[in-house]
Coordinates of C-alpha atoms in Angstrom, one line a residue:
X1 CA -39.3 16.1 23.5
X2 CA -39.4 15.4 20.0
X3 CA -38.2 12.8 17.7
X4 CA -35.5 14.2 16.2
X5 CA -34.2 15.6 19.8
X6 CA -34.4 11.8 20.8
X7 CA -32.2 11.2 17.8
X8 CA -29.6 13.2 18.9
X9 CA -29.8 12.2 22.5
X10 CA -28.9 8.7 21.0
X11 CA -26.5 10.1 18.6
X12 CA -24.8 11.8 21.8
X13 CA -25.1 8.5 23.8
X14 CA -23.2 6.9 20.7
X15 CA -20.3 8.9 20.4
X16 CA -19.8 8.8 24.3
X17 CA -20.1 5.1 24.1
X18 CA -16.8 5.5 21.6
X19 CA -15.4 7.4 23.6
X20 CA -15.8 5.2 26.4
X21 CA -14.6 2.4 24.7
X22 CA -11.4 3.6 23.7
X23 CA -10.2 5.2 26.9
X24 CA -11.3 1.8 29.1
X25 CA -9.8 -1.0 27.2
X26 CA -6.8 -1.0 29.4
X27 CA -9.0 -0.2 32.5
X28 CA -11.5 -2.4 32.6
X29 CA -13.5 -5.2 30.9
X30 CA -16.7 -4.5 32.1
X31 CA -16.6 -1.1 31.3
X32 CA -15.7 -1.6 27.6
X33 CA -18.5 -3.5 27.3
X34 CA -20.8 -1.4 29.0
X35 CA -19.5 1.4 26.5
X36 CA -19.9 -1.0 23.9
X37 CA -23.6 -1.4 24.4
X38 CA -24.2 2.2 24.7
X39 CA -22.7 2.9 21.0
X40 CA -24.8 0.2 19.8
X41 CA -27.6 1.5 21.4
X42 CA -27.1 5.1 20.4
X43 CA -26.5 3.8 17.1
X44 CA -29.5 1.9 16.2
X45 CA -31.8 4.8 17.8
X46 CA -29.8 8.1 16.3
X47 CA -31.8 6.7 12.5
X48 CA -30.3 8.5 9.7
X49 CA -29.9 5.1 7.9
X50 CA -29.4 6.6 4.1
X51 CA -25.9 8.2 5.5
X52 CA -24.8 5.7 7.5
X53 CA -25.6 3.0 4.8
X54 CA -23.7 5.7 1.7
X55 CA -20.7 6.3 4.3
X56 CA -20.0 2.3 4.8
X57 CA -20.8 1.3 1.4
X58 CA -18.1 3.9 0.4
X59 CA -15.5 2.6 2.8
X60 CA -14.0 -0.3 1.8
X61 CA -12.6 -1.6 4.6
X62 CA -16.2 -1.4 6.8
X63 CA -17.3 -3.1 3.7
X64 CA -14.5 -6.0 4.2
X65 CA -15.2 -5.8 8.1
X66 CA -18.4 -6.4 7.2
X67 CA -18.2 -9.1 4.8
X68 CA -15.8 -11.2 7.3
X69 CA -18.8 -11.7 10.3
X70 CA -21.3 -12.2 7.2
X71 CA -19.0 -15.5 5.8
X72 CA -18.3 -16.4 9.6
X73 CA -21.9 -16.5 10.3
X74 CA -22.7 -18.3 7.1
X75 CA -20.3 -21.0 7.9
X76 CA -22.5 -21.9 10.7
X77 CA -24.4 -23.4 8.2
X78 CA -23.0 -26.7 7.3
X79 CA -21.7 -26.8 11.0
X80 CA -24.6 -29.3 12.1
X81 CA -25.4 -29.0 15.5
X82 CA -24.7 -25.5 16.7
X83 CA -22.3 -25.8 20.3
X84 CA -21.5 -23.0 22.8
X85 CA -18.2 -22.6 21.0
X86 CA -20.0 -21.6 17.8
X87 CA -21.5 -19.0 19.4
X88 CA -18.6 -17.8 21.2
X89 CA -16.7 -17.4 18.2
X90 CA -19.5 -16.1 16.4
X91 CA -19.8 -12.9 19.4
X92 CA -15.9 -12.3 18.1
X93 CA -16.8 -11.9 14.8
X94 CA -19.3 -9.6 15.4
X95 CA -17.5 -7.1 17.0
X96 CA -15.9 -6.1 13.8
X97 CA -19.2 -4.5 13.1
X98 CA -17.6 -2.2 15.9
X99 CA -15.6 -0.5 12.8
X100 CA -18.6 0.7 10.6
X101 CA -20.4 1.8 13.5
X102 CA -17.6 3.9 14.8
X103 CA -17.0 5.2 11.1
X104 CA -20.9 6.4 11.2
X105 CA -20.9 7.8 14.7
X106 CA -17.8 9.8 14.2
X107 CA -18.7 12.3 12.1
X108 CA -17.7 15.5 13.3
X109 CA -13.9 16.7 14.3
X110 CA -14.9 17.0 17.6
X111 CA -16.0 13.9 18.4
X112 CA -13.0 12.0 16.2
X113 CA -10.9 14.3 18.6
X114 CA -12.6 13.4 21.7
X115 CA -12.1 9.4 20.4
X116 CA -8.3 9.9 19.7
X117 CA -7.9 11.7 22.9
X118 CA -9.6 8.9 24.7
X119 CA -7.5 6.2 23.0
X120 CA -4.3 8.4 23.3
X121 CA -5.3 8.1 27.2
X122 CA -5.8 4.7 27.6
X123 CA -2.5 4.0 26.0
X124 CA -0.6 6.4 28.5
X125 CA -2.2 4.8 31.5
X126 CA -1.3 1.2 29.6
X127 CA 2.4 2.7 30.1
X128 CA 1.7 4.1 33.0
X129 CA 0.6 0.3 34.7
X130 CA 3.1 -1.5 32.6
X131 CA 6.3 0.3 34.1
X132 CA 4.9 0.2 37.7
X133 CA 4.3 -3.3 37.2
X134 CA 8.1 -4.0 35.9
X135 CA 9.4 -2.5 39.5
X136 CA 6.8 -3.1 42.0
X137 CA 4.0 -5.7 42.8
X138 CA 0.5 -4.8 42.5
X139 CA -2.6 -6.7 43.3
X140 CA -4.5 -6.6 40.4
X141 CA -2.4 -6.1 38.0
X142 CA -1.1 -10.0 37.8
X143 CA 1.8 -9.4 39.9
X144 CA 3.9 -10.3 36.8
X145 CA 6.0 -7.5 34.8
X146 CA 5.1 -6.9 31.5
X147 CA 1.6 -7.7 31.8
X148 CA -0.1 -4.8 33.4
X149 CA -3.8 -4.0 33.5
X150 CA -4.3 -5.6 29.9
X151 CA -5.4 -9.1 30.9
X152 CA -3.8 -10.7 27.9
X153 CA -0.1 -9.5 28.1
X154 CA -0.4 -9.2 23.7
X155 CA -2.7 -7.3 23.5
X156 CA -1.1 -5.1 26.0
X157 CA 1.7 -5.2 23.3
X158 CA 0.1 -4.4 20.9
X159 CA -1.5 -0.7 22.7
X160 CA 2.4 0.0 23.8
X161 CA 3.7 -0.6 20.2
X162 CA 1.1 1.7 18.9
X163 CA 1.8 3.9 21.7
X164 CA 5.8 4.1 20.5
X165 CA 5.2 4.3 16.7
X166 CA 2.7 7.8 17.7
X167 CA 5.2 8.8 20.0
X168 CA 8.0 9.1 17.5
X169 CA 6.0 10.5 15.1
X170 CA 5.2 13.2 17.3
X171 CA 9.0 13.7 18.0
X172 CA 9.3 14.0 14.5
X173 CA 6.1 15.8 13.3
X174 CA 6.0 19.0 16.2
X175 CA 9.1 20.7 14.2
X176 CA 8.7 23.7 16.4
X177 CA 7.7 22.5 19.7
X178 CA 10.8 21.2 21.2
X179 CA 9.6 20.8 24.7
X180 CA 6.8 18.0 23.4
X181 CA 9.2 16.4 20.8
X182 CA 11.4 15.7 23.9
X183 CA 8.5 14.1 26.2
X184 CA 7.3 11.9 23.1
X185 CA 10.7 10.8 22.3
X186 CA 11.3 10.0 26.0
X187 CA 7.8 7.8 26.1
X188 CA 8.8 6.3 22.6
X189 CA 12.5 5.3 24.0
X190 CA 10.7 4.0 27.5
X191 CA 8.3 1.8 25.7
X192 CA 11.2 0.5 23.3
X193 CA 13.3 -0.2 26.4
X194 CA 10.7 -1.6 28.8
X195 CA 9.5 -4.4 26.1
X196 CA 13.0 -5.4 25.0
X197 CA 14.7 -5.4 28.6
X198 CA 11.7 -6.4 30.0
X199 CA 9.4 -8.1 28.0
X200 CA 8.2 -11.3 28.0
X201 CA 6.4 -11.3 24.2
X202 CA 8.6 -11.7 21.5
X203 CA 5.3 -11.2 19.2
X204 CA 5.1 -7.6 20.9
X205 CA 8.8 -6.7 20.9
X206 CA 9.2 -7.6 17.0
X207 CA 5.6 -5.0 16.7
X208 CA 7.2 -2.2 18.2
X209 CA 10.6 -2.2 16.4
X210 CA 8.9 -2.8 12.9
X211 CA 6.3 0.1 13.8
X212 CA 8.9 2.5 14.7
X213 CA 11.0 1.4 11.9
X214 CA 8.5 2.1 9.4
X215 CA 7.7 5.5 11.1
X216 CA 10.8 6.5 10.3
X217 CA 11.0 5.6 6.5
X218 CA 7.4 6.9 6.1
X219 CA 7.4 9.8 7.9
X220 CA 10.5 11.5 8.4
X221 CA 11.9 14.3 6.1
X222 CA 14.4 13.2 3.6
X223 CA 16.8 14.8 5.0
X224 CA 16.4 13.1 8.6
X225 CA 15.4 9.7 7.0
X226 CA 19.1 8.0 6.8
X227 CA 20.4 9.4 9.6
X228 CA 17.0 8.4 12.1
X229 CA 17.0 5.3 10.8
X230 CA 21.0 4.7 11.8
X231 CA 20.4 6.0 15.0
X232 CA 17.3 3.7 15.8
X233 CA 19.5 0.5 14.1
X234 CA 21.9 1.5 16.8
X235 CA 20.4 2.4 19.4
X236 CA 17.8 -1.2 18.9
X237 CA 21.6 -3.2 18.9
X238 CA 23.0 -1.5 21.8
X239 CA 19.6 -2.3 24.0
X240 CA 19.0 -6.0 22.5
X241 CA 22.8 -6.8 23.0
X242 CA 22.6 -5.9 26.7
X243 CA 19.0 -7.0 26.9
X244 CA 19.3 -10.7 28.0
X245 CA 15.3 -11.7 28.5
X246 CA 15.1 -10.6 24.7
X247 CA 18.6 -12.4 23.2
X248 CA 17.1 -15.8 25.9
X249 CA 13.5 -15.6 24.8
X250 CA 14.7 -15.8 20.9
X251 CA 17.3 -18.1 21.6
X252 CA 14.4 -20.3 23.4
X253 CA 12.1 -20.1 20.6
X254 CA 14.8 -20.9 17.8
X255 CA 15.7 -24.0 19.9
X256 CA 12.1 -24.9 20.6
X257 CA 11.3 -25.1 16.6
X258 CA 14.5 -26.6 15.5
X259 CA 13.7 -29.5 17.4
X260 CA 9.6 -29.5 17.8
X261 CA 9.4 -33.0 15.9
X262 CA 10.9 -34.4 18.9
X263 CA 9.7 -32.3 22.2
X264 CA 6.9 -29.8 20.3
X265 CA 4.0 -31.3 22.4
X266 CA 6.1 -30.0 25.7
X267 CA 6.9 -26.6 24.3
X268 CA 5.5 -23.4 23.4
X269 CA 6.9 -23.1 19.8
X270 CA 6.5 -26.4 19.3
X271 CA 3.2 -26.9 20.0
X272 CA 2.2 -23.9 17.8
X273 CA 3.9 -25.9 14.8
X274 CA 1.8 -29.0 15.5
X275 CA -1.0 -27.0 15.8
X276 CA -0.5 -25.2 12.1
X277 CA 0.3 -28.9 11.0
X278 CA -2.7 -30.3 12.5
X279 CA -4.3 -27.3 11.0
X280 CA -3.0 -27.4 7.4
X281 CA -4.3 -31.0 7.1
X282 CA -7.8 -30.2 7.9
X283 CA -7.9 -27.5 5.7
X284 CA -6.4 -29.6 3.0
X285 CA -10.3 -31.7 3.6
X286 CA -12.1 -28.4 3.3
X287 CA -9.9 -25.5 1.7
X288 CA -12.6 -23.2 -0.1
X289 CA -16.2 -23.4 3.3
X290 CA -13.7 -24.3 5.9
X291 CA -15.0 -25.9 8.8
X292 CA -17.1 -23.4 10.3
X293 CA -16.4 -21.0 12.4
X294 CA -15.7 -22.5 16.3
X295 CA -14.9 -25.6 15.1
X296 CA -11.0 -25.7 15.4
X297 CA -11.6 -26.2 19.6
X298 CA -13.5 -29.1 19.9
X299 CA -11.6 -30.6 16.5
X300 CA -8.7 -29.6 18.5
X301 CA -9.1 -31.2 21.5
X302 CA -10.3 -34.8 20.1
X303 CA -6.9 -34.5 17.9
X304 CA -4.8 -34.3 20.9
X305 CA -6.5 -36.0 23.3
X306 CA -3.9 -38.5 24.3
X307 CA -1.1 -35.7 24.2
X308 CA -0.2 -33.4 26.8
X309 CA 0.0 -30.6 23.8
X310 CA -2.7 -29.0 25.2
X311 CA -1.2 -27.4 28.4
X312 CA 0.7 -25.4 25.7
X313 CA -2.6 -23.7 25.3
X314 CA -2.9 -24.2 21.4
X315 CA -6.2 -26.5 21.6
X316 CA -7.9 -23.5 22.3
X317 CA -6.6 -21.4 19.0
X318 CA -3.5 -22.5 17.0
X319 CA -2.2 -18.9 17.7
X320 CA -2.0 -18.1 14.4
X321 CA -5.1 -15.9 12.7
X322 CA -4.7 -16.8 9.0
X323 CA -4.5 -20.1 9.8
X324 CA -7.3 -20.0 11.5
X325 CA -9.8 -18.3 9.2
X326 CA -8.3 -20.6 6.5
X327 CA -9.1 -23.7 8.9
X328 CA -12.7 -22.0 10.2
X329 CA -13.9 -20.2 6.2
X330 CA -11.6 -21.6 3.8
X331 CA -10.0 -19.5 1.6
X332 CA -12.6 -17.3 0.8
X333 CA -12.4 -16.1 4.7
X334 CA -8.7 -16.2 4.1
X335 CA -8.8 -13.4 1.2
X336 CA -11.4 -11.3 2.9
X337 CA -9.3 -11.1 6.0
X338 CA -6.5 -10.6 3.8
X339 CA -8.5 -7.4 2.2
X340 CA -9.8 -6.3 5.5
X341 CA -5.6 -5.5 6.7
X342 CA -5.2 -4.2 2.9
X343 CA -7.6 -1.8 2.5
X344 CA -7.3 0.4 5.4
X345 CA -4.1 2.1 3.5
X346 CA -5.8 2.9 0.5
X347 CA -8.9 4.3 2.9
X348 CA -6.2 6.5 4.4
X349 CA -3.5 7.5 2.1
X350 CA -5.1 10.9 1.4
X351 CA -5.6 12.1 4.5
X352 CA -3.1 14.5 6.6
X353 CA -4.5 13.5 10.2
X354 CA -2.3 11.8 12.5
X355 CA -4.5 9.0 13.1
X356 CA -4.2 8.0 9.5
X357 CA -0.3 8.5 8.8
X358 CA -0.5 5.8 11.5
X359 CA -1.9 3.3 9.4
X360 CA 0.8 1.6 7.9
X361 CA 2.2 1.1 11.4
X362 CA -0.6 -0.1 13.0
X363 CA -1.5 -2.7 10.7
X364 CA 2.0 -3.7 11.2
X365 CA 1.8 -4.4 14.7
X366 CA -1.7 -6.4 13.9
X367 CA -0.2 -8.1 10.8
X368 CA 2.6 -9.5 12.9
X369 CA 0.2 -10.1 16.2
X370 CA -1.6 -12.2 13.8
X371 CA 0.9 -14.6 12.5
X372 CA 1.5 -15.5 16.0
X373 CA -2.0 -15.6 17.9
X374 CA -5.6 -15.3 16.8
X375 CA -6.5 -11.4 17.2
X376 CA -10.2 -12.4 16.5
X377 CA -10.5 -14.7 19.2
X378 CA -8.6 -13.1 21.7
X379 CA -10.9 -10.4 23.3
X380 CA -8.2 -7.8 24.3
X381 CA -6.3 -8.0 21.2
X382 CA -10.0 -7.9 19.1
X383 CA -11.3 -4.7 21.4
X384 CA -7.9 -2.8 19.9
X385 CA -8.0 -3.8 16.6
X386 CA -11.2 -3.0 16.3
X387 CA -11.5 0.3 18.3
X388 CA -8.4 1.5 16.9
X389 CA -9.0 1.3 13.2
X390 CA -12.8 2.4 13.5
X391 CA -11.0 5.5 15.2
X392 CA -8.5 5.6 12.3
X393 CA -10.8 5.1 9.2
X394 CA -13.0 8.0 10.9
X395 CA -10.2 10.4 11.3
X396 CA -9.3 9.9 7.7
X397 CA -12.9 10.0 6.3
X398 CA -13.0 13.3 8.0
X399 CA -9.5 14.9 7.1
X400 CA -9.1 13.9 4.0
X401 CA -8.1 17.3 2.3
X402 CA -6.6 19.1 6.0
X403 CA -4.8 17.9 8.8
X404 CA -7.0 18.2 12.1
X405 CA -5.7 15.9 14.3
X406 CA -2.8 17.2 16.2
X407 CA -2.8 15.6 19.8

């Protein structure tokens, strides 16, 4: 066996690795990971460093990807003494070298297919789990409805509210296959449903009606545009005015931050406001380095240490991710995060495939995931993000002047 056959045995295990990533983030943990290692693997054996290095240097959202980890991992020094929660956060940050890698591995139509197909998968079984779970009582799947085999209910959001804003596209975009315009206007109507009627994440039920929404402006025909829209207005009061949980959980949080100066240490969105207060003044001491990254934990914790805030959870992250690279980078983390959510449309906008017209809606759902937890701390919400757009900036690299990608 040769060199160059060893190359593209590793290339191979690469791609797989992808593939395997993408169809076993709502399955399993362990097996993302595994898949994880296997790209990374395959991707530091498969050489061909002088394409890889042209392709990421040309894209400039692996370019802002990339530049995030580097001022993470520079932050670490003026930390001091580095602790296990440097480190931790550190991991999280490099995982969005997950998005060039992907970009250099998927190269070919056939593996971007194979990718989409595998993520189109693991966001039907995502559906699949989440509307057994709302019925029926599972072990292993949390026993709770709404949270299904996702182990952070969010980031199980933010797969379903993906899964709805490519399901109405399709209804929209297959003009002359009734038969699957029906099926993904059904899945796009059950998602809809299941997170407003039963839903327990506001954060997700915003993502999936701005996703759809902006489907609809972006991607339906002139003629369809005003009346789609009216329908889905419609349709979204009809369901949230005889959708209780959602019209309660709003209420709740209105209540909760209309009165967090008195009782925000004892409630959710409360204690997210003290936390961005707390926040804001630190940053204030520190606005352009930040603190390092893994510092807002232990900072965190001394802060509140005589208040019961923490049992809120927002001593671990102040569940808010611009704050939190602000607070970890300073503002220079700030803009590059703010570049790395940007850039992905212009990286896109001339491509036909589906997996870019979905852009704009799937930096939605993460735009407005962000503003209410920290998607690069949280592992679930991090494995989609990442996966997802390294999947998307691929297809668009690839289909730039054709559309290819018609699952």
């Amino acid at each position: 066996m040769n060199f160059s056959t060893l190359q593209s045995l590793a290339l191979s295990v690469g791609r797989w690795g992808v593939v395997g990533m993408a169809v076993s983030m709502p399955i399993s943990r362990a097996l993302f990971n595994l898949s994880a290692l296997a790209m990374i693997i395959g991707w530091l054996l498969s050489g061909d460093w002088k394409s890889k290095l042209n392709a990421v240097t040309k894209n400039s959202s692996a370019n802002a990807a990339v530049f995030l980890f580097l001022i993470g991992a520079l932050s670490l020094f003026w930390v001091g003494a580095i602790e296990k929660e440097h480190w931790d956060q550190l991991r999280g940050y490099s995982r969005l070298l997950y998005i060039p890698i992907i970009l250099t591995l998927l190269t070919t139509l056939d593996w971007e297919r194979r990718a989409w197909l595998a993520l189109l998968t693991g966001m039907l079984v995502t559906l699949i789990a989440y509307s057994i779970t709302i019925f029926f009582k599972i072990p292993g799947l949390n026993n709770m409805p709404g949270y299904g085999v996702f182990y952070h209910h969010i980031a199980q959001g933010m797969a379903l509210s993906f899964l709805s804003a490519y399901a109405l596209h399709q209804a929209i975009y297959l003009k002359k296959n009734y038969v699957y315009r029906f099926f993904w206007l059904i899945v796009c109507f059950i998602i809809l449903g299941g997170l407003i009627i039963y839903g327990i994440s506001r954060t997700s039920q915003i993502s999936a009606i701005a996703a759809c929404t902006l489907v609809i402006i972006f991607r339906a025909s002139p003629s369809m545009r005003v009346a789609s829209l009216l329908i889905t207005l419609m349709v979204s009061f009809i369901v949230v005015f005889n959708a209780p949980n959602m019209r309660d959980r709003f209420a709740l949080g209105l209540k909760e931050a209309a009165s967090f100066e008195q009782d925000g240490e004892l409630t959710s969105i409360g204690a997210r406001l003290k936390a961005w207060q707390f926040s804001t003044n630190l940053i204030r001491e520190s606005p352009w380095t930040g603190n390092s990254i893994g510092a807002y934990r232990p900072a965190a914790y001394e802060y509140f240490k005589n208040s019961p805030i923490c049992t809120q959870g927002v001593c671990e992250q102040p569940h808010n991710q611009f704050i939190l690279t602000t607070f970890e980078t300073g503002f220079l983390g700030l803009l590059t995060l703010m570049a790395f959510l940007i850039t992905p449309l212009f990286n896109t906008s001339k491509s036909k495939s589906v997996a870019a017209q979905l852009t704009l809606p799937f930096l939605a759902i993460v735009i407005i995931t962000a503003c209410f937890d920290s998607i690069l701390q949280i592992q679930g919400q991090l494995f989609f993000t990442v996966t997802t757009l390294g999947i998307i900036l691929a297809s668009a690299n690839l289909t730039i002047s054709k559309s290819t990608n018609k699952i």
